[in-house]
Short mmCIF file of C-alpha atoms in Angstrom, two decimals:
data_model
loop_
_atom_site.label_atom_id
_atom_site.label_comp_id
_atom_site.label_asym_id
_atom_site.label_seq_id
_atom_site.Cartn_x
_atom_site.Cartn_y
_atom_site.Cartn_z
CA UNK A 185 0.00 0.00 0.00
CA UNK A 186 0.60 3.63 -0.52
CA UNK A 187 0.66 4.84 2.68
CA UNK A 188 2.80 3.34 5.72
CA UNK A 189 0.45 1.57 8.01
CA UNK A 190 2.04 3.60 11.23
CA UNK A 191 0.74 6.91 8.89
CA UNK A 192 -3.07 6.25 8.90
CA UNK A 193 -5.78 7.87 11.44
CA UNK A 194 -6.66 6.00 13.86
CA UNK A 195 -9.79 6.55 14.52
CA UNK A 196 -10.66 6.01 10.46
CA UNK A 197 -9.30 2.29 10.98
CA UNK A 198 -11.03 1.94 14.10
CA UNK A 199 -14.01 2.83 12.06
CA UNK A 200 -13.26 0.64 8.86
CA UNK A 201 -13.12 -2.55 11.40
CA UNK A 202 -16.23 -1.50 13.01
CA UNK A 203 -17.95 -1.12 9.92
CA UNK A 204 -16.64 -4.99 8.86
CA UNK A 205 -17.50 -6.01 11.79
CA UNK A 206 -21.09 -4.74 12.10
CA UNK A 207 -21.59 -5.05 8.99
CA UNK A 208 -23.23 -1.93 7.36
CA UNK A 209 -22.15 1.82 7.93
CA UNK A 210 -25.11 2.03 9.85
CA UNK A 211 -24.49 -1.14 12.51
CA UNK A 212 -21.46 0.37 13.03
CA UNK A 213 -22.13 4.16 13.55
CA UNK A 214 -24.44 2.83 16.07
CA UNK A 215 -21.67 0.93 17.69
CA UNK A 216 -19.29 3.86 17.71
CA UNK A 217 -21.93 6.81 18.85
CA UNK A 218 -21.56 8.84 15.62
CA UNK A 219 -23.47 9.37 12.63
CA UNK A 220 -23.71 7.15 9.94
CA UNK A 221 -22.68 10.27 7.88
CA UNK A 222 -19.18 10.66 9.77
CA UNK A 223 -18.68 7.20 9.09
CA UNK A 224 -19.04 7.33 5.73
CA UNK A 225 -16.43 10.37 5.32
CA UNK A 226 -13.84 8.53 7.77
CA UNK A 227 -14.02 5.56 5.53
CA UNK A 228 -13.64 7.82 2.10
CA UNK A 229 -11.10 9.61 3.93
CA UNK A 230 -9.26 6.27 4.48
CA UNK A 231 -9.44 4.97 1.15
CA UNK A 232 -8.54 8.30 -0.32
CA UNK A 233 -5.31 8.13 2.00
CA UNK A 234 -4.28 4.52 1.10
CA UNK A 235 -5.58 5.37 -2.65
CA UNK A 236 -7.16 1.89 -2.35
CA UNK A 237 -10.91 0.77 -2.68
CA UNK A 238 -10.67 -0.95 1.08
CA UNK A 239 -14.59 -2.22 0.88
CA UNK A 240 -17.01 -4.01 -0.86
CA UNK A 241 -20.63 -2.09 -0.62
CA UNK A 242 -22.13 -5.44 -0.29
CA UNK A 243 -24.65 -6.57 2.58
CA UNK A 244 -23.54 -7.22 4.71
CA UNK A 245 -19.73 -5.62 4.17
CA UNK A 246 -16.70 -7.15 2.84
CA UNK A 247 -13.59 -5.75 2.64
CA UNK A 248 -11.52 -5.86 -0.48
CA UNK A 249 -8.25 -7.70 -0.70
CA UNK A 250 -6.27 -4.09 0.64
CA UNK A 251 -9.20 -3.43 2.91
CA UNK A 252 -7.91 -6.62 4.83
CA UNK A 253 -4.69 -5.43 4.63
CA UNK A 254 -6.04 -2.31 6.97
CA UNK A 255 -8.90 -4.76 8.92
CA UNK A 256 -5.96 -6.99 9.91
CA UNK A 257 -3.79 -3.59 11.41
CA UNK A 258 -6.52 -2.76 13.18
CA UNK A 259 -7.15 -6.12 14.82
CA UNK A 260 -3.51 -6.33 16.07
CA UNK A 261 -3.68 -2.48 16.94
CA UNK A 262 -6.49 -4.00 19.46
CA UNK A 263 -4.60 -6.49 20.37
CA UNK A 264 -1.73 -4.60 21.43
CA UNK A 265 -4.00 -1.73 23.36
CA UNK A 266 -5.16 -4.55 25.77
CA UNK A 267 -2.18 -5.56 26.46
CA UNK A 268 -0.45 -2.20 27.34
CA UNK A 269 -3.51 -1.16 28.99
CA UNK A 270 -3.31 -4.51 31.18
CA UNK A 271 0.73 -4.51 32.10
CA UNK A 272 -0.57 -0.69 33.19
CA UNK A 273 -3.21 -2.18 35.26
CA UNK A 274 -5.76 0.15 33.26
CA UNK A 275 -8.09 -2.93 32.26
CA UNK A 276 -11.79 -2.47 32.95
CA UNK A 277 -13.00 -4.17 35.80
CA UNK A 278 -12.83 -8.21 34.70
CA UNK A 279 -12.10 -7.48 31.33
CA UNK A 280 -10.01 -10.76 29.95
CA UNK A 281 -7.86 -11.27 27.24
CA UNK A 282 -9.34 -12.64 24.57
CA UNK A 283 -7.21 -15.32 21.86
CA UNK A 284 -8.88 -16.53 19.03
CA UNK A 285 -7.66 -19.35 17.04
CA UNK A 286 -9.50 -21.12 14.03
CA UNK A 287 -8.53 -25.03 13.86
CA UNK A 288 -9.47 -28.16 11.76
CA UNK A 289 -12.09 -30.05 13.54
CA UNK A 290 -9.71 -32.97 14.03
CA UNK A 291 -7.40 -31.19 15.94
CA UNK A 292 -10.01 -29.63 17.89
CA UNK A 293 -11.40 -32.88 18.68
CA UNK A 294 -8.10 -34.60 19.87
CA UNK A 295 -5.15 -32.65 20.74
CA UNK A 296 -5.92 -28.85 20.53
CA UNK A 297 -8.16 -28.84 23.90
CA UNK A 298 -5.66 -30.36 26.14
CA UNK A 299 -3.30 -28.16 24.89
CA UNK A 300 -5.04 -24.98 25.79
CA UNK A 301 -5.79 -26.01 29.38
CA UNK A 302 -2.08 -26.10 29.89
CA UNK A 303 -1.61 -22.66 29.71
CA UNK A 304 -1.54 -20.24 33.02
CA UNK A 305 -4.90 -18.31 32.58
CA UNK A 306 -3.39 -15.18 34.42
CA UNK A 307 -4.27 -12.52 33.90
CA UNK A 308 -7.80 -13.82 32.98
CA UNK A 309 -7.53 -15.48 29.79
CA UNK A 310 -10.91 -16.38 27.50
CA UNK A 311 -10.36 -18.51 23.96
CA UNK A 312 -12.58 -17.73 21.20
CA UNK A 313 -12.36 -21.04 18.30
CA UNK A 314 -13.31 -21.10 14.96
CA UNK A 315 -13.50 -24.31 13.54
CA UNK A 316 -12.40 -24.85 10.00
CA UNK A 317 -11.12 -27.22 7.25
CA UNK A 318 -6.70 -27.13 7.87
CA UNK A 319 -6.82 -25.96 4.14
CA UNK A 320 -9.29 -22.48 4.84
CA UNK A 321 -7.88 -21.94 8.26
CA UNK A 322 -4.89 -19.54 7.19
CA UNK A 323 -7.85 -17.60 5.01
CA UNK A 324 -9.63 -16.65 8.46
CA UNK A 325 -5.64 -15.07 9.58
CA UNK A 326 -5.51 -13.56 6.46
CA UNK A 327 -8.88 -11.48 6.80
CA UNK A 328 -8.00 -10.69 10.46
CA UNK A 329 -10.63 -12.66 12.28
CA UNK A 330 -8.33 -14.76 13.94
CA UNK A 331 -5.21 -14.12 16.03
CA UNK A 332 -3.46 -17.87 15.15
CA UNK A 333 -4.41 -20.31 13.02
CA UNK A 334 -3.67 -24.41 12.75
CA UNK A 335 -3.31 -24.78 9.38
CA UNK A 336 -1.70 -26.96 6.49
CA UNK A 337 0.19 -24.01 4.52
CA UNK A 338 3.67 -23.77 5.54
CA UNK A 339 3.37 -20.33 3.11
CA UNK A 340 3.36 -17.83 5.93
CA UNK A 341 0.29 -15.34 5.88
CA UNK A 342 1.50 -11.47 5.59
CA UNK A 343 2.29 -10.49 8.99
CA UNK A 344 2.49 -13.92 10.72
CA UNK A 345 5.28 -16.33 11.73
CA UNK A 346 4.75 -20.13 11.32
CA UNK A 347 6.03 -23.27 12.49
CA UNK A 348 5.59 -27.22 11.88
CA UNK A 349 3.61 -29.01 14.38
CA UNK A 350 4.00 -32.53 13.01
CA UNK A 351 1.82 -34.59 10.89
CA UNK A 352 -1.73 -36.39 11.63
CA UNK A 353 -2.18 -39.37 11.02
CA UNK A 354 -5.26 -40.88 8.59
CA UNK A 355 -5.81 -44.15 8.31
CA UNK A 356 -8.54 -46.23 6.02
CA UNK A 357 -11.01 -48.01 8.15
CA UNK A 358 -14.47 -49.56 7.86
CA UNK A 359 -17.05 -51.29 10.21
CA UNK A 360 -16.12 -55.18 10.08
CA UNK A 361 -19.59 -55.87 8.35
CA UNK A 362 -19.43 -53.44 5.62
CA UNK A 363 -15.67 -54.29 4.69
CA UNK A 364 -16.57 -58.16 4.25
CA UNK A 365 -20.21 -56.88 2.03
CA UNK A 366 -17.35 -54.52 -0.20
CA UNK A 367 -13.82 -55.31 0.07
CA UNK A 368 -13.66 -58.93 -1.00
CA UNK A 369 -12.01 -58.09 -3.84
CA UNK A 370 -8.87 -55.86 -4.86
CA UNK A 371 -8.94 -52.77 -2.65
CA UNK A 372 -7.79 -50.33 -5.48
CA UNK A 373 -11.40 -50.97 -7.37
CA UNK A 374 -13.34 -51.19 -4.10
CA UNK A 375 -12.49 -48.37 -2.82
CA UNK A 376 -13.43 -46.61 -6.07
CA UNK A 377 -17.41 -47.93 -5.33
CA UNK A 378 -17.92 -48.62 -2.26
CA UNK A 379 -19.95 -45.99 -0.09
CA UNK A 380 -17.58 -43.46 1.52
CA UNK A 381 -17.90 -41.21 4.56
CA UNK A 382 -16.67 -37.57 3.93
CA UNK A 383 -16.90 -34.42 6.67
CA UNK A 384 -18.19 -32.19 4.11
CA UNK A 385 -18.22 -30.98 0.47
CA UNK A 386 -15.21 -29.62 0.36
CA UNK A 387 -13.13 -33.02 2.48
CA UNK A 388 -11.11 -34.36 -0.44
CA UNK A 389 -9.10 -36.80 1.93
CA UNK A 390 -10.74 -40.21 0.41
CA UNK A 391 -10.02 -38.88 -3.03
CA UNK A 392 -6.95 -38.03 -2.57
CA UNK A 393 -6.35 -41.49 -0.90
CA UNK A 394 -7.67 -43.32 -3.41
CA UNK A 395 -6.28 -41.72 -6.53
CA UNK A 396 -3.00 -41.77 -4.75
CA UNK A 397 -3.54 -45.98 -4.54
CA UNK A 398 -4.88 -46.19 -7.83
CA UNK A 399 -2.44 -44.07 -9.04
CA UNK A 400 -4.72 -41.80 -11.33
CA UNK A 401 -7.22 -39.22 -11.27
CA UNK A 402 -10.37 -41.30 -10.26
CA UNK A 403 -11.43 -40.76 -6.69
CA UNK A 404 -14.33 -42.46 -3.89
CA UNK A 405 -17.01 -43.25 -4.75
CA UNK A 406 -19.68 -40.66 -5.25
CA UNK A 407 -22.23 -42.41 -3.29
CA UNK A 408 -20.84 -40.51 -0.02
CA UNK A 409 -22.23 -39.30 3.18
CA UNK A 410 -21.50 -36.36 4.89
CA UNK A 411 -21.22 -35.85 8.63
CA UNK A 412 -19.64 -32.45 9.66
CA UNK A 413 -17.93 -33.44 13.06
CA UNK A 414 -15.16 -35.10 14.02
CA UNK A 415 -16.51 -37.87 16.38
CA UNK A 416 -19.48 -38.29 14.16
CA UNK A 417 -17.92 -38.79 11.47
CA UNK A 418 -15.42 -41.82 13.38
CA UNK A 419 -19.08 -43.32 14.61
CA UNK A 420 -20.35 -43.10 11.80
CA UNK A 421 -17.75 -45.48 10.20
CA UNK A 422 -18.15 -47.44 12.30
CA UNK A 423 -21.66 -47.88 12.17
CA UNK A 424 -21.17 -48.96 9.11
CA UNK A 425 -22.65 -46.35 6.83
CA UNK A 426 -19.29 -46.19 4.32
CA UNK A 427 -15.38 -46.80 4.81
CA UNK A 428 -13.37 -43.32 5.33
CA UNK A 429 -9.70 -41.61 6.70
CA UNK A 430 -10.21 -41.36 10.55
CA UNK A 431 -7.40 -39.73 12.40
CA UNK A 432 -5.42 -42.58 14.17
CA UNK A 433 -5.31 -40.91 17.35
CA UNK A 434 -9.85 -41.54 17.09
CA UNK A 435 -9.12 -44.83 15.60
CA UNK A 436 -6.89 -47.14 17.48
CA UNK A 437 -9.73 -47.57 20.27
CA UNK A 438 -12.48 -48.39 17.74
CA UNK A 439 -10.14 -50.77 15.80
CA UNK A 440 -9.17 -52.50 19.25
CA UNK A 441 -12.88 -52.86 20.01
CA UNK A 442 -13.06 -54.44 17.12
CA UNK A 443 -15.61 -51.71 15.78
CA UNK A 444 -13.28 -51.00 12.74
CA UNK A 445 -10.78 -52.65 10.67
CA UNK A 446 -7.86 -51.71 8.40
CA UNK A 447 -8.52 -51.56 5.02
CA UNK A 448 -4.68 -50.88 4.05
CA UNK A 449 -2.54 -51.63 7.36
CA UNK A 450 0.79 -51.03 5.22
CA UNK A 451 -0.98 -47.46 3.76
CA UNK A 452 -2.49 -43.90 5.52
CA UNK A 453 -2.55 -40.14 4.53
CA UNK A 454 -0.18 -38.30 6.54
CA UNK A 455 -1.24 -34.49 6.93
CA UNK A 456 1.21 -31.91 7.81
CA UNK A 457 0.06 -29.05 10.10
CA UNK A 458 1.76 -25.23 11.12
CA UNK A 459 0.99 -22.76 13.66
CA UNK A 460 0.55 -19.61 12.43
CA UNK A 461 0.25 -16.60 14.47
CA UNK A 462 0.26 -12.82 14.49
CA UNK A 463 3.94 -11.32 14.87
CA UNK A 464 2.87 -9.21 18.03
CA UNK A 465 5.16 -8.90 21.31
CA UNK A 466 1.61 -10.46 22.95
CA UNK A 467 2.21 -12.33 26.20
CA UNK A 468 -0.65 -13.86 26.16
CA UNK A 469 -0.15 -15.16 22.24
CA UNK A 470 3.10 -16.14 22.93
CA UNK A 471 2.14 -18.63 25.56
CA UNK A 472 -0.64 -20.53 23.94
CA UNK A 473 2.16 -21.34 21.22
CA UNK A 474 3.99 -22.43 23.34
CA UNK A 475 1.50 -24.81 24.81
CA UNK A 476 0.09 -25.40 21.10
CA UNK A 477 3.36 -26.41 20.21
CA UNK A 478 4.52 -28.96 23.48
CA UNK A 479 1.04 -30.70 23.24
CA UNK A 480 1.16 -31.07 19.04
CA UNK A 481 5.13 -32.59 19.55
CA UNK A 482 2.98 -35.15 21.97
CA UNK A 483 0.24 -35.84 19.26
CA UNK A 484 1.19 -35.53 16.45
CA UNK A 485 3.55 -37.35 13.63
CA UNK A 486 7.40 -35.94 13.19
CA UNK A 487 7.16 -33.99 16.37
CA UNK A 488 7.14 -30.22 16.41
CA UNK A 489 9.18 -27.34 15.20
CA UNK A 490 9.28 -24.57 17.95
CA UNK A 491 10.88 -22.53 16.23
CA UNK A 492 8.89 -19.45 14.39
CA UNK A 493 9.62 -18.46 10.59
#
């Protein structure tokens, strides 16, 4: 951009955020205690400063691919306010620091949790989480919306540092009944037909399994259920409704039940995950990586990186 980010008004990119956030000009003149008219001008007076178009006149809002540029400045100006105003012991009365992080459901469901708990919640300490496929997560850091993100791109976001956190773990499985009624023969053309179990529209992990076995561009079946949480979707293997890639961590007790079976014991889909994170001098930030990153070296394949790029 045009203008350094240090150089802009303040109080035109605390409006711009409010205005995202709210979602028209008048939500957020509202919000703010002016007139929708003043927030009109401070927003044309901020996009005449950065010579960008920063928003989308849309409804609700959106900003532009610049205007997240500013959205994102002003969510880590925030960011930083708290946390001078706490070290000065000017917080308001309760007020706690607030972290949010958007994560794969996965994770969510079988590392991520424990890991938060180990960190010291003073001062007060509140986690806001966004779940969201590994593959969108880093989108969600990009627009500002989220502080840190577990995510598969190792490409850091503008602004943020990453680091590996090791790989998890898929493995094929079914429900003993449905892999004797479809896998009797070879697995590569079974797997091609045979009913699948997918988290949503856009999980590509059986597909990618599969045309990585059959070593072309065909993928599952498309006779497919979806079931858009992570312990559904390991019950509802192994209920039997199709085969599909649970993480191993959710598998190993089903499969020692006896409630699922390998379908490939020699083959899985290995996914590597990062941390990304705002580069802010933020105690608080700092110390749920830390904890992200002891708990993932625990959980996950190949360990973890703690050091930031």
């Amino acid at each position: 951009m045009k203008t350094e980010l240090t150089d802009l008004p303040l109080d035109q990119v605390r409006t711009l955020l409010a205005v995202v956030d709210e979602g028209t000009f008048d939500a957020a003149a509202a919000a703010l205690h002016v007139t929708p008219s003043a927030v009109s001008q401070r927003v044309k007076a901020l996009e005449q400063r950065t010579g960008r178009v920063l928003l989308m006149r849309t409804k609700p809002v959106r900003p532009t691919e610049s205007g997240e540029v500013v959205v994102r400045f002003a969510r880590q100006l925030a960011r930083l306010e708290r946390d001078a105003r706490a070290e000065l012991g000017m917080s308001g009365a309760g007020e706690p620091t607030r972290v949010s992080i958007a994560v794969n459901a996965d994770s969510l469901a079988t590392w991520l949790l424990p890991a938060l708990t180990r960190v010291r919640h003073e001062p007060r300490l509140c986690f806001e989480l966004r779940r969201e496929d590994e593959t969108r997560t880093a989108s969600l850091l990009r627009e500002g919306l989220v502080m840190a993100a577990v995510t598969s791109s190792a490409e850091p976001v503008t602004g943020c540092s990453v680091r590996a956190l090791g790989r998890m773990r898929y493995v094929p499985v079914a429900s003993p009944d449905f892999a004797r009624e479809y896998f009797g023969g070879p697995l590569r053309e079974a797997l091609a037909v045979a009913p699948t179990v997918a988290f949503d529209r856009s999980d590509d992990l059986q597909d990618a399994f599969v045309r990585r076995l059959r070593r072309d561009r065909s993928g599952a079946s498309a006779v497919r259920h979806f079931v858009p949480t992570s312990e559904g979707y390991a019950e509802s293997v192994a209920a039997g409704l199709g085969w599909g890639l649970v993480p191993e961590v959710q598998a190993e007790p089903l499969l020692r039940a006896g409630r699922l079976v390998h379908l490939a014991p020699d083959r899985a889909l290995d996914v590597p995950l990062y941390w990304q994170q705002w580069k802010l001098d933020s105690p608080a930030l700092a110390a749920v990586a830390r904890a992200v990153t002891e708990a993932a070296a625990g959980a996950l394949r190949g360990g973890a990186d703690s050091r930031p790029h």
